[in-house]
Amino acid sequence: MVRTDRIGGHRAAYEKNRKRIFASQNTCALCGYPVDFSLKAPNPMSAVVDHIIPVAKGGHPSDIANLQLAHWTCNRQKSDKLFNNDENMKKNKKVIGNRNLPQSKDWTSYRFEG
Ligand SMILES: [Zn+2]
């Protein structure tokens, strides 16, 4: 029951803030070009409200501070990039972790010798 109420609350706040963004913004926050509100999905240039920090990444689902106007296609490309970066970050972290161990060891002994 509590869970359902919470989701319902977010949905109501999201709808309210979505209308506020549609009423107050007219350019895509991702590419900077105007958004044509007469275009409707599935048109790639139709207006969508984008989560600045995706909900999947811990962003607020309905806070207006985390919402911005975007084209559907820009929003889509952004989330694709985010997930690709995530994969790269995981790989890089592993590589950096393996390289850091001997490096910090050398640095310590260098300091002792100096
Ligand atoms: Zn755009």
mmCIF file of C-alpha atoms and ligand atoms in Angstrom:
data_model
loop_
_atom_site.group_PDB
_atom_site.id
_atom_site.type_symbol
_atom_site.label_atom_id
_atom_site.label_comp_id
_atom_site.label_asym_id
_atom_site.label_seq_id
_atom_site.Cartn_x
_atom_site.Cartn_y
_atom_site.Cartn_z
ATOM 1 C CA MET A 1 0.000 0.000 0.000
ATOM 2 C CA VAL A 2 2.751 2.445 0.979
ATOM 3 C CA ARG A 3 4.701 1.533 -2.131
ATOM 4 C CA THR A 4 1.738 2.143 -4.428
ATOM 5 C CA ASP A 5 1.119 5.510 -2.797
ATOM 6 C CA ARG A 6 4.724 6.506 -3.281
ATOM 7 C CA ILE A 7 4.714 5.636 -6.974
ATOM 8 C CA GLY A 8 1.398 7.435 -7.376
ATOM 9 C CA GLY A 9 2.872 10.496 -5.695
ATOM 10 C CA HIS A 10 5.854 10.521 -7.996
ATOM 11 C CA ARG A 11 3.625 10.098 -11.015
ATOM 12 C CA ALA A 12 1.443 13.039 -10.014
ATOM 13 C CA ALA A 13 4.491 15.226 -9.324
ATOM 14 C CA TYR A 14 6.110 14.120 -12.568
ATOM 15 C CA GLU A 15 2.979 14.969 -14.591
ATOM 16 C CA LYS A 16 2.761 18.371 -12.908
ATOM 17 C CA ASN A 17 6.438 19.150 -13.527
ATOM 18 C CA ARG A 18 6.268 17.799 -17.074
ATOM 19 C CA LYS A 19 3.523 20.324 -17.821
ATOM 20 C CA ARG A 20 5.578 23.070 -16.176
ATOM 21 C CA ILE A 21 8.593 22.228 -18.347
ATOM 22 C CA PHE A 22 6.488 22.078 -21.518
ATOM 23 C CA ALA A 23 5.018 25.464 -20.600
ATOM 24 C CA SER A 24 8.310 27.153 -19.661
ATOM 25 C CA GLN A 25 10.899 25.636 -22.034
ATOM 26 C CA ASN A 26 11.007 25.442 -25.817
ATOM 27 C CA THR A 27 14.505 24.263 -26.675
ATOM 28 C CA CYS A 28 16.066 20.831 -26.301
ATOM 29 C CA ALA A 29 18.440 20.786 -23.341
ATOM 30 C CA LEU A 30 20.599 18.179 -25.067
ATOM 31 C CA CYS A 31 21.126 19.637 -28.569
ATOM 32 C CA GLY A 32 19.994 23.259 -28.070
ATOM 33 C CA TYR A 33 17.587 23.259 -31.021
ATOM 34 C CA PRO A 34 13.917 24.292 -30.718
ATOM 35 C CA VAL A 35 11.358 21.649 -29.870
ATOM 36 C CA ASP A 36 8.171 21.515 -31.956
ATOM 37 C CA PHE A 37 5.341 20.659 -29.573
ATOM 38 C CA SER A 38 3.021 19.819 -32.468
ATOM 39 C CA LEU A 39 5.079 16.729 -33.249
ATOM 40 C CA LYS A 40 3.924 13.603 -31.464
ATOM 41 C CA ALA A 41 5.632 10.314 -30.687
ATOM 42 C CA PRO A 42 6.904 8.224 -32.405
ATOM 43 C CA ASN A 43 8.325 11.220 -34.282
ATOM 44 C CA PRO A 44 12.017 11.334 -33.238
ATOM 45 C CA MET A 45 11.794 15.138 -32.907
ATOM 46 C CA SER A 46 8.750 15.051 -30.631
ATOM 47 C CA ALA A 47 8.998 16.609 -27.180
ATOM 48 C CA VAL A 48 9.872 14.505 -24.161
ATOM 49 C CA VAL A 49 10.827 15.311 -20.595
ATOM 50 C CA ASP A 50 14.314 13.990 -19.940
ATOM 51 C CA HIS A 51 15.674 13.014 -16.541
ATOM 52 C CA ILE A 52 18.973 14.920 -16.188
ATOM 53 C CA ILE A 53 20.246 12.126 -13.963
ATOM 54 C CA PRO A 54 18.464 8.960 -15.117
ATOM 55 C CA VAL A 55 16.269 7.299 -12.514
ATOM 56 C CA ALA A 56 18.293 4.133 -13.064
ATOM 57 C CA LYS A 57 21.380 6.087 -11.926
ATOM 58 C CA GLY A 58 19.738 7.333 -8.740
ATOM 59 C CA GLY A 59 18.213 10.508 -10.191
ATOM 60 C CA HIS A 60 14.965 11.811 -8.725
ATOM 61 C CA PRO A 61 12.005 10.459 -10.740
ATOM 62 C CA SER A 62 9.774 13.521 -10.411
ATOM 63 C CA ASP A 63 11.716 16.511 -8.990
ATOM 64 C CA ILE A 64 11.638 19.430 -11.463
ATOM 65 C CA ALA A 65 15.339 20.029 -10.726
ATOM 66 C CA ASN A 66 16.061 16.683 -12.387
ATOM 67 C CA LEU A 67 13.811 17.259 -15.420
ATOM 68 C CA GLN A 68 14.483 19.077 -18.696
ATOM 69 C CA LEU A 69 12.969 19.395 -22.147
ATOM 70 C CA ALA A 70 14.478 17.269 -24.899
ATOM 71 C CA HIS A 71 13.765 15.740 -28.287
ATOM 72 C CA TRP A 72 12.798 12.103 -28.132
ATOM 73 C CA THR A 73 15.809 11.145 -30.269
ATOM 74 C CA CYS A 74 18.273 13.213 -28.168
ATOM 75 C CA ASN A 75 16.934 11.628 -25.017
ATOM 76 C CA ARG A 76 17.348 8.200 -26.579
ATOM 77 C CA GLN A 77 20.936 8.900 -27.682
ATOM 78 C CA LYS A 78 21.813 10.235 -24.249
ATOM 79 C CA SER A 79 20.680 7.098 -22.480
ATOM 80 C CA ASP A 80 22.527 4.939 -25.005
ATOM 81 C CA LYS A 81 25.700 6.922 -24.296
ATOM 82 C CA LEU A 82 25.234 6.687 -20.560
ATOM 83 C CA PHE A 83 24.986 2.944 -20.661
ATOM 84 C CA ASN A 84 27.960 2.620 -23.003
ATOM 85 C CA ASN A 85 30.033 4.820 -20.704
ATOM 86 C CA ASP A 86 29.060 2.635 -17.822
ATOM 87 C CA GLU A 87 30.494 -0.392 -19.555
ATOM 88 C CA ASN A 88 33.700 1.503 -20.384
ATOM 89 C CA MET A 89 34.028 2.720 -16.825
ATOM 90 C CA LYS A 90 33.814 -0.807 -15.487
ATOM 91 C CA LYS A 91 36.557 -1.916 -17.871
ATOM 92 C CA ASN A 92 38.779 1.086 -17.111
ATOM 93 C CA LYS A 93 38.394 0.643 -13.380
ATOM 94 C CA LYS A 94 39.717 -2.881 -13.643
ATOM 95 C CA VAL A 95 42.710 -1.808 -15.733
ATOM 96 C CA ILE A 96 43.542 1.136 -13.480
ATOM 97 C CA GLY A 97 43.205 -1.063 -10.407
ATOM 98 C CA ASN A 98 45.689 -3.595 -11.750
ATOM 99 C CA ARG A 99 48.189 -0.955 -12.814
ATOM 100 C CA ASN A 100 47.971 1.090 -9.638
ATOM 101 C CA LEU A 101 49.266 -1.599 -7.333
ATOM 102 C CA PRO A 102 52.864 -1.869 -8.591
ATOM 103 C CA GLN A 103 52.956 1.854 -9.355
ATOM 104 C CA SER A 104 52.133 2.970 -5.821
ATOM 105 C CA LYS A 105 54.656 0.448 -4.502
ATOM 106 C CA ASP A 106 57.412 1.942 -6.678
ATOM 107 C CA TRP A 107 56.425 5.424 -5.613
ATOM 108 C CA THR A 108 56.713 4.495 -1.938
ATOM 109 C CA SER A 109 60.157 2.937 -2.305
ATOM 110 C CA TYR A 110 61.287 5.890 -4.412
ATOM 111 C CA ARG A 111 60.349 8.208 -1.565
ATOM 112 C CA PHE A 112 62.195 6.099 0.970
ATOM 113 C CA GLU A 113 65.329 5.998 -1.169
ATOM 114 C CA GLY A 114 65.191 9.755 -1.793
HETATM 115 ZN ZN ZN B 1 17.517 17.727 -29.199
#
